[in-house]
């Protein structure tokens, strides 16, 4: 082999190393195994790849049979955003519920237990937690994925979450840098823009990220958002000022910088994923996340070749690509060392009363997160099978529409015979009341403050049936209403269980 051929092989391998692609199916396709053998160092998992913990463990073992240091990543926030339990709903409440309790030891225990389950299945990089300060209550994509609107609260719980995950050998990826909480556009569909001054950014958005970096988060994920005070021309993922200037130099982060999904419209519709990926690596990113929507070999080859060609054309310094690949390998070595020690093989350790081994820490947290507000009269628990009316908004892409939510299934377990109906923006009060008949109504809403149709449907229902129980499973921004108003601070399955218990008076 000539020196020129060796250099070309190294360049191609480095280009593969910085990619974090997804794939379709619950077993590893041949093309993926082949590319891992050629240098692909990371694989991203989504709900479509997971049936059971046993199947997931077999899948990750097959990937590592090809290469024992491959990074296996997942987008498992718990709460509303779950891939591990995409078909059932999460056993853990999400960030908003944990922030509402504001017990950092509970947050650490939840993250540790979740990390232990991931590690037991062979997953060692989690694209979580969200460190976004949800300062805009109308934010369509963050919401309950944030710990809250107070920067200091978000910071302390972000640190606890990072500590919990990494204690069991699962690398945390704190996101979405430099902060997605003040947006009113979903970056899956368009490019959000935040026009606040630098003082506000430093006092609000950057506070949790500074804390996470100080706590040793192994990775940070960039946001596809335009922050005019930092870079008026390019979104954060593609901005040298933000990734290299701010994150690396000013904040001192030395770990892995991962992009948000490059197929999201904020990037793909403006730059294209090939050009966007080159610009992201040049700006300071180390790993290109792609595969939530694009999940085939052609995508991997297109991105690999785009990076190689950009180096050869002088558009991307070869040293920058090599540095990015080295950071990927360094994180892979960290996770491999933890696996060798068996750090993630057991259940999460107890850190407070009520979270001892064997205790369902997710349910403990969900119960503690409930906020119950009775109506004008003492609450009369539901004792016979009710009618559950679920007012269902369009799910954002991060949450997905395949994961069940609500309280109907849990109420049916407690009160067999519970009936249910789902209602959208065209909800007709007469139709709902006819379906309910003489049954007590439990109305389940999600971010009622953001959906005028939902608020009106709820008003109409309460006018006719004032004994209705209202369960808010999104942000708790509306005035409490109903015979009992239950704020769960999230729509995870375990939140639904805690709410169902309150409905029946337990």
CSV table of C-alpha atoms in Angstrom, one decimal:
chain,number,residue,atom,x,y,z
A,1,UNK,CA,0.0,0.0,0.0
A,2,UNK,CA,1.4,3.4,-0.9
A,3,UNK,CA,1.5,6.4,1.4
A,4,UNK,CA,-1.2,8.1,-0.7
A,5,UNK,CA,-3.5,5.0,-0.5
A,6,UNK,CA,-3.0,4.8,3.3
A,7,UNK,CA,-3.9,8.5,3.7
A,8,UNK,CA,-7.0,8.0,1.6
A,9,UNK,CA,-8.1,5.0,3.7
A,10,UNK,CA,-7.5,7.1,6.9
A,11,UNK,CA,-9.6,10.0,5.5
A,12,UNK,CA,-12.4,7.6,4.6
A,13,UNK,CA,-12.3,5.9,7.9
A,14,UNK,CA,-12.4,9.3,9.8
A,15,UNK,CA,-15.4,10.4,7.7
A,16,UNK,CA,-17.3,7.2,8.7
A,17,UNK,CA,-16.2,7.6,12.3
A,18,UNK,CA,-18.0,10.9,12.7
A,19,UNK,CA,-21.4,9.6,11.5
A,20,UNK,CA,-24.2,8.5,13.9
A,21,UNK,CA,-26.7,6.9,11.5
A,22,UNK,CA,-29.9,5.0,12.2
A,23,UNK,CA,-31.4,2.0,10.4
A,24,UNK,CA,-34.7,0.3,10.0
A,25,UNK,CA,-35.6,-3.0,11.7
A,26,UNK,CA,-35.0,-4.8,14.9
A,27,UNK,CA,-32.0,-6.7,13.6
A,28,UNK,CA,-28.8,-5.1,12.2
A,29,UNK,CA,-28.9,-5.1,8.4
A,30,UNK,CA,-25.9,-6.4,6.5
A,31,UNK,CA,-24.9,-3.0,5.1
A,32,UNK,CA,-24.7,-1.6,8.7
A,33,UNK,CA,-22.4,-4.4,9.9
A,34,UNK,CA,-20.2,-4.0,6.8
A,35,UNK,CA,-19.8,-0.2,7.4
A,36,UNK,CA,-19.0,-0.8,11.1
A,37,UNK,CA,-16.2,-3.1,9.9
A,38,UNK,CA,-15.0,-0.3,7.6
A,39,UNK,CA,-14.8,2.3,10.4
A,40,UNK,CA,-18.3,3.4,11.3
A,41,UNK,CA,-18.0,4.1,15.1
A,42,UNK,CA,-21.6,5.0,16.1
A,43,UNK,CA,-25.2,3.8,15.6
A,44,UNK,CA,-28.3,5.6,16.6
A,45,UNK,CA,-31.4,3.7,17.8
A,46,UNK,CA,-35.0,4.7,17.6
A,47,UNK,CA,-38.4,3.3,18.5
A,48,UNK,CA,-38.6,1.3,15.3
A,49,UNK,CA,-35.5,-0.7,16.4
A,50,UNK,CA,-36.9,-1.9,19.7
A,51,UNK,CA,-39.4,-4.6,20.7
A,52,UNK,CA,-38.2,-5.9,24.1
A,53,UNK,CA,-35.1,-5.5,26.3
A,54,UNK,CA,-34.0,-8.9,25.4
A,55,UNK,CA,-34.2,-8.2,21.7
A,56,UNK,CA,-32.4,-4.9,22.2
A,57,UNK,CA,-29.6,-6.6,24.1
A,58,UNK,CA,-29.2,-9.1,21.3
A,59,UNK,CA,-29.1,-6.3,18.7
A,60,UNK,CA,-26.4,-4.4,20.5
A,61,UNK,CA,-24.4,-7.6,21.1
A,62,UNK,CA,-24.5,-8.3,17.3
A,63,UNK,CA,-23.2,-4.8,16.6
A,64,UNK,CA,-20.4,-5.2,19.0
A,65,UNK,CA,-19.5,-8.6,17.6
A,66,UNK,CA,-18.5,-6.7,14.5
A,67,UNK,CA,-16.6,-4.1,16.5
A,68,UNK,CA,-16.4,-4.1,20.3
A,69,UNK,CA,-16.0,-0.3,20.7
A,70,UNK,CA,-18.9,0.8,18.7
A,71,UNK,CA,-21.0,3.6,20.3
A,72,UNK,CA,-24.7,2.7,20.6
A,73,UNK,CA,-26.8,5.9,21.0
A,74,UNK,CA,-30.4,6.4,21.8
A,75,UNK,CA,-32.8,9.3,22.3
A,76,UNK,CA,-34.2,8.2,25.7
A,77,UNK,CA,-35.3,11.2,27.7
A,78,UNK,CA,-37.9,9.3,29.7
A,79,UNK,CA,-41.3,11.0,30.1
A,80,UNK,CA,-42.9,11.9,26.8
A,81,UNK,CA,-39.9,11.0,24.7
A,82,UNK,CA,-39.1,7.3,25.0
A,83,UNK,CA,-37.7,4.8,22.6
A,84,UNK,CA,-37.0,2.1,25.1
A,85,UNK,CA,-40.7,1.8,25.9
A,86,UNK,CA,-42.1,3.4,22.7
A,87,UNK,CA,-45.0,1.0,22.6
A,88,UNK,CA,-46.0,1.1,26.2
A,89,UNK,CA,-45.1,4.6,27.5
A,90,UNK,CA,-42.2,5.3,29.8
A,91,UNK,CA,-41.8,3.9,33.3
A,92,UNK,CA,-40.2,7.3,34.2
A,93,UNK,CA,-41.6,10.8,34.4
A,94,UNK,CA,-39.9,13.4,32.3
A,95,UNK,CA,-37.9,16.5,33.2
A,96,UNK,CA,-40.9,18.8,33.9
A,97,UNK,CA,-42.2,16.4,36.5
A,98,UNK,CA,-38.8,16.0,38.1
A,99,UNK,CA,-38.3,19.8,38.1
A,100,UNK,CA,-41.7,20.3,39.7
A,101,UNK,CA,-40.7,18.1,42.6
A,102,UNK,CA,-37.3,19.8,42.7
A,103,UNK,CA,-35.5,17.1,44.6
A,104,UNK,CA,-32.1,16.6,42.9
A,105,UNK,CA,-31.6,13.3,44.6
A,106,UNK,CA,-34.8,12.0,43.1
A,107,UNK,CA,-33.7,13.2,39.7
A,108,UNK,CA,-30.4,11.5,40.1
A,109,UNK,CA,-32.0,8.3,41.2
A,110,UNK,CA,-34.4,8.3,38.1
A,111,UNK,CA,-31.5,9.0,35.7
A,112,UNK,CA,-29.4,6.3,37.3
A,113,UNK,CA,-32.1,3.7,37.1
A,114,UNK,CA,-32.9,4.7,33.5
A,115,UNK,CA,-29.2,4.5,32.7
A,116,UNK,CA,-28.9,1.1,34.3
A,117,UNK,CA,-31.7,-0.2,32.0
A,118,UNK,CA,-30.0,1.2,29.0
A,119,UNK,CA,-26.6,-0.2,29.9
A,120,UNK,CA,-28.1,-3.6,30.6
A,121,UNK,CA,-29.4,-3.5,27.0
A,122,UNK,CA,-26.0,-2.5,25.6
A,123,UNK,CA,-26.7,1.2,25.0
A,124,UNK,CA,-23.9,3.5,26.1
A,125,UNK,CA,-24.7,7.0,24.8
A,126,UNK,CA,-28.0,8.7,25.6
A,127,UNK,CA,-29.0,11.9,23.7
A,128,UNK,CA,-30.3,13.4,27.0
A,129,UNK,CA,-30.9,15.3,29.1
A,130,UNK,CA,-32.6,18.4,27.8
A,131,UNK,CA,-31.0,21.4,29.5
A,132,UNK,CA,-33.3,23.9,27.7
A,133,UNK,CA,-34.8,26.6,29.9
A,134,UNK,CA,-38.5,26.6,28.9
A,135,UNK,CA,-38.9,30.4,29.1
A,136,UNK,CA,-41.6,30.4,26.3
A,137,UNK,CA,-44.7,28.5,27.5
A,138,UNK,CA,-45.9,28.4,23.9
A,139,UNK,CA,-42.8,26.5,22.7
A,140,UNK,CA,-44.1,23.7,20.5
A,141,UNK,CA,-41.2,21.3,20.8
A,142,UNK,CA,-39.6,21.6,24.3
A,143,UNK,CA,-42.4,22.1,26.9
A,144,UNK,CA,-42.4,19.2,29.4
A,145,UNK,CA,-39.0,18.0,28.0
A,146,UNK,CA,-37.5,20.9,30.1
A,147,UNK,CA,-37.1,20.8,33.8
A,148,UNK,CA,-38.7,24.3,33.9
A,149,UNK,CA,-38.4,28.0,33.3
A,150,UNK,CA,-35.9,28.9,36.1
A,151,UNK,CA,-32.3,28.6,34.9
A,152,UNK,CA,-30.9,27.6,38.3
A,153,UNK,CA,-33.5,24.9,38.7
A,154,UNK,CA,-32.8,23.6,35.3
A,155,UNK,CA,-29.1,23.7,36.0
A,156,UNK,CA,-29.2,21.7,39.2
A,157,UNK,CA,-31.4,19.0,37.8
A,158,UNK,CA,-29.3,18.8,34.6
A,159,UNK,CA,-26.3,18.1,36.7
A,160,UNK,CA,-28.1,15.5,38.7
A,161,UNK,CA,-29.3,13.8,35.5
A,162,UNK,CA,-25.8,13.8,34.0
A,163,UNK,CA,-24.4,12.3,37.2
A,164,UNK,CA,-27.1,9.6,37.4
A,165,UNK,CA,-26.5,8.4,33.8
A,166,UNK,CA,-22.7,8.5,33.8
A,167,UNK,CA,-22.5,6.8,37.2
A,168,UNK,CA,-23.6,3.6,35.4
A,169,UNK,CA,-21.4,4.1,32.3
A,170,UNK,CA,-23.9,5.7,30.0
A,171,UNK,CA,-22.6,8.9,28.5
A,172,UNK,CA,-24.9,11.9,28.8
A,173,UNK,CA,-25.4,14.2,25.8
A,174,UNK,CA,-26.7,17.5,27.2
A,175,UNK,CA,-28.9,19.3,24.7
A,176,UNK,CA,-29.9,21.5,22.8
A,177,UNK,CA,-27.0,23.9,22.9
A,178,UNK,CA,-27.1,26.9,23.3
A,179,UNK,CA,-30.7,26.6,24.4
A,180,UNK,CA,-34.0,25.8,22.6
A,181,UNK,CA,-36.4,27.0,25.2
A,182,UNK,CA,-37.4,30.4,23.9
A,183,UNK,CA,-38.5,29.2,20.4
A,184,UNK,CA,-41.9,29.3,18.9
A,185,UNK,CA,-41.0,27.1,15.9
A,186,UNK,CA,-40.2,23.4,15.9
A,187,UNK,CA,-36.8,22.9,14.2
A,188,UNK,CA,-38.1,19.6,12.8
A,189,UNK,CA,-40.1,21.8,10.4
A,190,UNK,CA,-38.4,25.1,10.0
A,191,UNK,CA,-35.5,27.2,11.4
A,192,UNK,CA,-36.3,28.8,14.7
A,193,UNK,CA,-34.9,32.3,15.5
A,194,UNK,CA,-34.1,33.7,19.0
A,195,UNK,CA,-33.5,37.5,19.1
A,196,UNK,CA,-32.4,38.2,22.7
A,197,UNK,CA,-29.3,40.0,23.8
A,198,UNK,CA,-26.1,38.4,25.0
A,199,UNK,CA,-26.7,39.3,28.6
A,200,UNK,CA,-30.0,37.3,28.5
A,201,UNK,CA,-28.4,34.3,26.8
A,202,UNK,CA,-25.7,34.2,29.5
A,203,UNK,CA,-28.1,34.7,32.4
A,204,UNK,CA,-30.7,32.2,31.1
A,205,UNK,CA,-29.9,29.8,28.3
A,206,UNK,CA,-26.3,29.1,29.1
A,207,UNK,CA,-26.6,28.6,32.8
A,208,UNK,CA,-27.5,24.9,32.6
A,209,UNK,CA,-24.9,24.2,30.0
A,210,UNK,CA,-22.2,25.8,32.1
A,211,UNK,CA,-23.3,23.6,35.0
A,212,UNK,CA,-23.4,20.4,32.9
A,213,UNK,CA,-19.9,21.1,31.5
A,214,UNK,CA,-18.6,21.6,35.1
A,215,UNK,CA,-20.2,18.3,36.1
A,216,UNK,CA,-18.4,16.5,33.3
A,217,UNK,CA,-21.1,15.8,30.7
A,218,UNK,CA,-19.4,13.6,28.1
A,219,UNK,CA,-21.3,15.1,25.1
A,220,UNK,CA,-23.3,18.2,24.1
A,221,UNK,CA,-25.9,18.3,21.3
A,222,UNK,CA,-26.2,21.4,19.2
A,223,UNK,CA,-29.5,23.0,18.3
A,224,UNK,CA,-30.7,24.0,14.8
A,225,UNK,CA,-31.6,27.5,15.9
A,226,UNK,CA,-30.5,31.0,14.8
A,227,UNK,CA,-29.3,33.2,17.7
A,228,UNK,CA,-28.7,36.6,16.1
A,229,UNK,CA,-26.7,37.9,19.1
A,230,UNK,CA,-24.1,35.1,18.6
A,231,UNK,CA,-24.3,34.5,14.8
A,232,UNK,CA,-26.8,36.3,12.6
A,233,UNK,CA,-26.0,34.1,9.6
A,234,UNK,CA,-25.9,30.5,10.6
A,235,UNK,CA,-27.7,28.2,13.0
A,236,UNK,CA,-25.8,27.0,16.0
A,237,UNK,CA,-25.1,23.6,14.5
A,238,UNK,CA,-23.2,25.3,11.6
A,239,UNK,CA,-21.7,28.2,13.5
A,240,UNK,CA,-17.9,28.4,14.3
A,241,UNK,CA,-18.7,31.3,16.6
A,242,UNK,CA,-21.1,29.1,18.7
A,243,UNK,CA,-19.5,25.7,18.6
A,244,UNK,CA,-15.8,26.6,18.6
A,245,UNK,CA,-15.8,30.1,20.0
A,246,UNK,CA,-18.5,29.8,22.7
A,247,UNK,CA,-18.7,26.1,23.6
A,248,UNK,CA,-15.1,25.1,23.2
A,249,UNK,CA,-13.1,28.3,24.0
A,250,UNK,CA,-15.3,30.3,26.3
A,251,UNK,CA,-17.1,27.5,28.2
A,252,UNK,CA,-14.2,25.1,28.0
A,253,UNK,CA,-16.0,22.0,26.8
A,254,UNK,CA,-13.6,19.3,25.7
A,255,UNK,CA,-16.0,16.4,25.1
A,256,UNK,CA,-18.0,15.3,22.1
A,257,UNK,CA,-20.2,17.8,20.2
A,258,UNK,CA,-23.1,16.0,18.5
A,259,UNK,CA,-25.4,17.6,16.1
A,260,UNK,CA,-29.2,17.3,16.3
A,261,UNK,CA,-30.7,15.3,13.4
A,262,UNK,CA,-29.3,16.7,10.2
A,263,UNK,CA,-32.4,15.6,8.2
A,264,UNK,CA,-34.5,18.1,10.2
A,265,UNK,CA,-36.0,20.8,8.0
A,266,UNK,CA,-34.1,23.6,9.8
A,267,UNK,CA,-30.9,22.3,8.1
A,268,UNK,CA,-32.0,20.0,5.3
A,269,UNK,CA,-34.4,22.4,3.6
A,270,UNK,CA,-31.8,25.2,3.6
A,271,UNK,CA,-28.4,23.6,3.3
A,272,UNK,CA,-29.1,20.0,2.4
A,273,UNK,CA,-27.7,17.2,4.7
A,274,UNK,CA,-24.4,16.8,2.8
A,275,UNK,CA,-23.5,20.5,2.8
A,276,UNK,CA,-24.9,20.9,6.3
A,277,UNK,CA,-22.8,18.0,7.6
A,278,UNK,CA,-19.6,19.5,6.1
A,279,UNK,CA,-20.4,22.9,7.6
A,280,UNK,CA,-21.1,21.3,11.0
A,281,UNK,CA,-17.8,19.5,11.2
A,282,UNK,CA,-16.0,22.6,10.0
A,283,UNK,CA,-17.8,24.7,12.7
A,284,UNK,CA,-16.6,22.4,15.5
A,285,UNK,CA,-19.1,19.5,15.6
A,286,UNK,CA,-17.6,16.0,16.1
A,287,UNK,CA,-20.5,13.7,15.3
A,288,UNK,CA,-23.3,13.9,12.7
A,289,UNK,CA,-26.6,12.6,14.0
A,290,UNK,CA,-28.8,11.3,11.1
A,291,UNK,CA,-31.3,8.6,11.0
A,292,UNK,CA,-34.5,9.7,12.6
A,293,UNK,CA,-36.0,10.1,9.2
A,294,UNK,CA,-33.2,8.9,6.9
A,295,UNK,CA,-32.0,5.5,7.7
A,296,UNK,CA,-30.3,3.7,4.8
A,297,UNK,CA,-26.9,2.9,3.4
A,298,UNK,CA,-27.2,5.5,0.7
A,299,UNK,CA,-27.4,8.3,3.3
A,300,UNK,CA,-24.3,7.0,5.1
A,301,UNK,CA,-22.3,6.9,1.8
A,302,UNK,CA,-23.5,10.3,0.7
A,303,UNK,CA,-22.4,11.9,3.9
A,304,UNK,CA,-19.1,10.0,4.0
A,305,UNK,CA,-18.3,11.1,0.5
A,306,UNK,CA,-19.3,14.7,1.1
A,307,UNK,CA,-16.9,14.9,4.0
A,308,UNK,CA,-14.0,13.2,2.0
A,309,UNK,CA,-14.6,15.4,-1.0
A,310,UNK,CA,-14.8,18.6,1.1
A,311,UNK,CA,-11.3,17.7,2.6
A,312,UNK,CA,-9.9,17.1,-0.9
A,313,UNK,CA,-11.4,20.3,-2.2
A,314,UNK,CA,-9.9,22.3,0.7
A,315,UNK,CA,-13.3,23.2,2.2
A,316,UNK,CA,-12.8,21.2,5.3
A,317,UNK,CA,-9.4,21.0,7.0
A,318,UNK,CA,-8.3,17.4,7.3
A,319,UNK,CA,-7.0,18.1,10.8
A,320,UNK,CA,-10.5,19.2,11.9
A,321,UNK,CA,-12.0,15.9,10.6
A,322,UNK,CA,-9.3,13.9,12.3
A,323,UNK,CA,-9.9,15.8,15.6
A,324,UNK,CA,-13.6,15.1,15.4
A,325,UNK,CA,-13.0,11.4,14.8
A,326,UNK,CA,-10.5,11.2,17.6
A,327,UNK,CA,-13.2,12.7,20.0
A,328,UNK,CA,-15.6,10.0,18.9
A,329,UNK,CA,-13.1,7.3,19.6
A,330,UNK,CA,-12.2,8.8,23.0
A,331,UNK,CA,-15.8,8.6,24.1
A,332,UNK,CA,-16.1,5.1,22.7
A,333,UNK,CA,-13.0,4.1,24.8
A,334,UNK,CA,-14.7,5.6,27.9
A,335,UNK,CA,-17.9,3.6,27.5
A,336,UNK,CA,-15.9,0.5,26.6
A,337,UNK,CA,-14.0,0.8,29.8
A,338,UNK,CA,-17.2,1.1,31.8
A,339,UNK,CA,-18.7,-2.0,30.1
A,340,UNK,CA,-15.5,-4.0,31.0
A,341,UNK,CA,-16.0,-3.1,34.6
A,342,UNK,CA,-19.7,-3.9,34.5
A,343,UNK,CA,-20.6,-0.5,35.8
A,344,UNK,CA,-24.1,-0.6,34.3
A,345,UNK,CA,-25.1,-4.1,35.0
A,346,UNK,CA,-27.1,-3.6,38.2
A,347,UNK,CA,-30.1,-1.6,39.2
A,348,UNK,CA,-29.8,2.0,40.2
A,349,UNK,CA,-28.4,2.6,43.6
A,350,UNK,CA,-30.5,4.0,46.4
A,351,UNK,CA,-29.9,7.6,47.2
A,352,UNK,CA,-32.8,8.5,49.3
A,353,UNK,CA,-35.7,7.0,51.2
A,354,UNK,CA,-38.3,5.6,48.8
A,355,UNK,CA,-35.8,4.8,46.0
A,356,UNK,CA,-34.2,1.7,47.5
A,357,UNK,CA,-33.4,-1.2,45.2
A,358,UNK,CA,-36.7,-2.9,44.3
A,359,UNK,CA,-38.6,0.3,44.7
A,360,UNK,CA,-40.3,1.6,41.5
A,361,UNK,CA,-38.5,5.0,41.5
A,362,UNK,CA,-40.4,6.1,38.4
A,363,UNK,CA,-43.7,5.7,40.1
A,364,UNK,CA,-42.4,7.3,43.3
A,365,UNK,CA,-41.4,10.3,41.2
A,366,UNK,CA,-44.6,10.5,39.2
A,367,UNK,CA,-46.7,10.4,42.4
A,368,UNK,CA,-44.6,13.2,44.0
A,369,UNK,CA,-45.0,15.3,40.8
A,370,UNK,CA,-48.8,15.3,41.0
A,371,UNK,CA,-50.5,18.6,41.8
A,372,UNK,CA,-54.2,18.2,42.9
A,373,UNK,CA,-56.5,21.2,43.0
A,374,UNK,CA,-60.1,20.4,44.2
A,375,UNK,CA,-63.0,22.4,42.9
A,376,UNK,CA,-65.5,24.4,45.0
A,377,UNK,CA,-66.8,21.4,46.8
A,378,UNK,CA,-65.0,18.5,48.5
A,379,UNK,CA,-63.9,16.0,45.9
A,380,UNK,CA,-65.9,12.8,45.5
A,381,UNK,CA,-63.6,10.1,44.1
A,382,UNK,CA,-64.7,8.2,41.0
A,383,UNK,CA,-65.9,4.8,42.2
A,384,UNK,CA,-67.6,3.4,39.0
A,385,UNK,CA,-66.2,2.9,35.5
A,386,UNK,CA,-66.0,6.5,34.0
A,387,UNK,CA,-65.9,7.9,30.5
A,388,UNK,CA,-62.4,9.2,29.7
A,389,UNK,CA,-62.5,12.0,27.0
A,390,UNK,CA,-58.9,12.5,25.7
A,391,UNK,CA,-58.4,15.8,23.8
A,392,UNK,CA,-55.5,14.9,21.6
A,393,UNK,CA,-53.2,17.6,19.9
A,394,UNK,CA,-50.9,16.8,17.1
A,395,UNK,CA,-47.7,15.3,18.6
A,396,UNK,CA,-44.4,17.0,17.8
A,397,UNK,CA,-41.8,14.9,16.0
A,398,UNK,CA,-39.6,14.4,19.0
A,399,UNK,CA,-42.4,12.8,21.0
A,400,UNK,CA,-44.0,10.9,18.1
A,401,UNK,CA,-47.5,9.7,17.8
A,402,UNK,CA,-46.9,6.0,18.3
A,403,UNK,CA,-46.4,6.2,22.1
A,404,UNK,CA,-49.6,5.8,24.1
A,405,UNK,CA,-50.5,8.5,26.7
A,406,UNK,CA,-53.4,9.4,28.9
A,407,UNK,CA,-55.1,7.8,31.9
A,408,UNK,CA,-57.7,5.5,30.2
A,409,UNK,CA,-55.6,2.3,30.4
A,410,UNK,CA,-54.6,2.9,34.0
A,411,UNK,CA,-58.2,3.7,35.0
A,412,UNK,CA,-59.5,0.6,33.3
A,413,UNK,CA,-57.1,-1.4,35.4
A,414,UNK,CA,-58.5,0.1,38.6
A,415,UNK,CA,-62.1,0.4,37.4
A,416,UNK,CA,-62.9,-2.3,34.8
A,417,UNK,CA,-65.4,-1.2,32.2
A,418,UNK,CA,-63.9,2.3,31.8
A,419,UNK,CA,-64.9,3.7,28.4
A,420,UNK,CA,-62.9,6.2,26.3
A,421,UNK,CA,-63.1,8.5,23.3
A,422,UNK,CA,-60.5,10.6,21.5
A,423,UNK,CA,-61.3,14.1,20.4
A,424,UNK,CA,-59.4,16.6,18.2
A,425,UNK,CA,-59.9,20.2,17.0
A,426,UNK,CA,-63.3,19.3,15.6
A,427,UNK,CA,-64.6,18.0,19.0
A,428,UNK,CA,-68.4,18.2,19.3
A,429,UNK,CA,-69.7,18.6,22.9
A,430,UNK,CA,-73.0,16.9,22.1
A,431,UNK,CA,-71.2,13.9,20.6
A,432,UNK,CA,-69.0,13.6,23.7
A,433,UNK,CA,-71.9,13.9,26.2
A,434,UNK,CA,-73.9,11.3,24.2
A,435,UNK,CA,-70.9,8.9,24.3
A,436,UNK,CA,-70.4,9.5,28.1
A,437,UNK,CA,-74.1,8.9,29.0
A,438,UNK,CA,-74.5,8.7,32.7
A,439,UNK,CA,-70.9,8.0,33.4
A,440,UNK,CA,-68.6,10.3,35.3
A,441,UNK,CA,-66.3,12.1,32.8
A,442,UNK,CA,-62.5,12.4,33.1
A,443,UNK,CA,-61.2,14.9,30.6
A,444,UNK,CA,-57.6,14.5,29.7
A,445,UNK,CA,-55.8,17.5,28.1
A,446,UNK,CA,-52.2,18.2,27.0
A,447,UNK,CA,-51.0,21.9,26.9
A,448,UNK,CA,-54.6,23.3,27.0
A,449,UNK,CA,-53.1,26.8,27.2
A,450,UNK,CA,-51.6,26.4,23.7
A,451,UNK,CA,-54.7,25.1,21.9
A,452,UNK,CA,-57.8,27.4,21.9
A,453,UNK,CA,-60.0,24.6,20.5
A,454,UNK,CA,-59.0,22.4,23.5
A,455,UNK,CA,-59.7,25.1,26.1
A,456,UNK,CA,-63.1,25.8,24.5
A,457,UNK,CA,-64.0,22.1,24.4
A,458,UNK,CA,-63.1,21.8,28.0
A,459,UNK,CA,-65.2,24.8,28.9
A,460,UNK,CA,-68.2,23.5,27.1
A,461,UNK,CA,-67.8,20.1,28.8
A,462,UNK,CA,-67.5,21.6,32.3
A,463,UNK,CA,-70.6,23.8,31.7
A,464,UNK,CA,-72.6,20.7,31.1
A,465,UNK,CA,-70.9,18.4,33.5
A,466,UNK,CA,-69.3,20.3,36.4
A,467,UNK,CA,-68.4,17.1,38.2
A,468,UNK,CA,-65.8,16.3,35.5
A,469,UNK,CA,-62.3,15.5,36.6
A,470,UNK,CA,-59.6,17.4,34.5
A,471,UNK,CA,-56.2,15.8,34.0
A,472,UNK,CA,-53.6,18.2,32.5
A,473,UNK,CA,-50.7,16.1,31.2
A,474,UNK,CA,-48.7,19.0,29.5
A,475,UNK,CA,-47.5,22.3,30.9
A,476,UNK,CA,-49.5,23.3,33.9
A,477,UNK,CA,-50.2,26.9,32.6
A,478,UNK,CA,-54.0,27.0,32.7
A,479,UNK,CA,-56.2,27.9,35.6
A,480,UNK,CA,-57.3,24.7,37.5
A,481,UNK,CA,-60.8,23.7,36.6
A,482,UNK,CA,-63.2,20.8,37.3
A,483,UNK,CA,-64.3,18.9,40.4
A,484,UNK,CA,-60.6,18.0,40.7
A,485,UNK,CA,-57.8,19.3,38.6
A,486,UNK,CA,-54.8,17.0,38.4
A,487,UNK,CA,-51.5,18.3,36.9
A,488,UNK,CA,-49.2,15.4,36.1
A,489,UNK,CA,-46.4,17.5,34.6
A,490,UNK,CA,-46.0,15.0,31.7
A,491,UNK,CA,-47.7,12.3,29.7
A,492,UNK,CA,-45.6,9.3,30.5
A,493,UNK,CA,-47.4,6.0,31.3
A,494,UNK,CA,-46.3,6.2,34.9
A,495,UNK,CA,-47.8,9.8,35.1
A,496,UNK,CA,-51.0,8.3,33.9
A,497,UNK,CA,-50.9,5.7,36.6
A,498,UNK,CA,-50.3,8.2,39.3
A,499,UNK,CA,-53.2,10.4,38.0
A,500,UNK,CA,-55.6,7.4,37.8
A,501,UNK,CA,-54.8,6.6,41.5
A,502,UNK,CA,-55.8,10.2,42.4
A,503,UNK,CA,-59.0,10.0,40.3
A,504,UNK,CA,-60.2,7.0,42.4
A,505,UNK,CA,-59.1,8.6,45.6
A,506,UNK,CA,-56.0,6.5,46.4
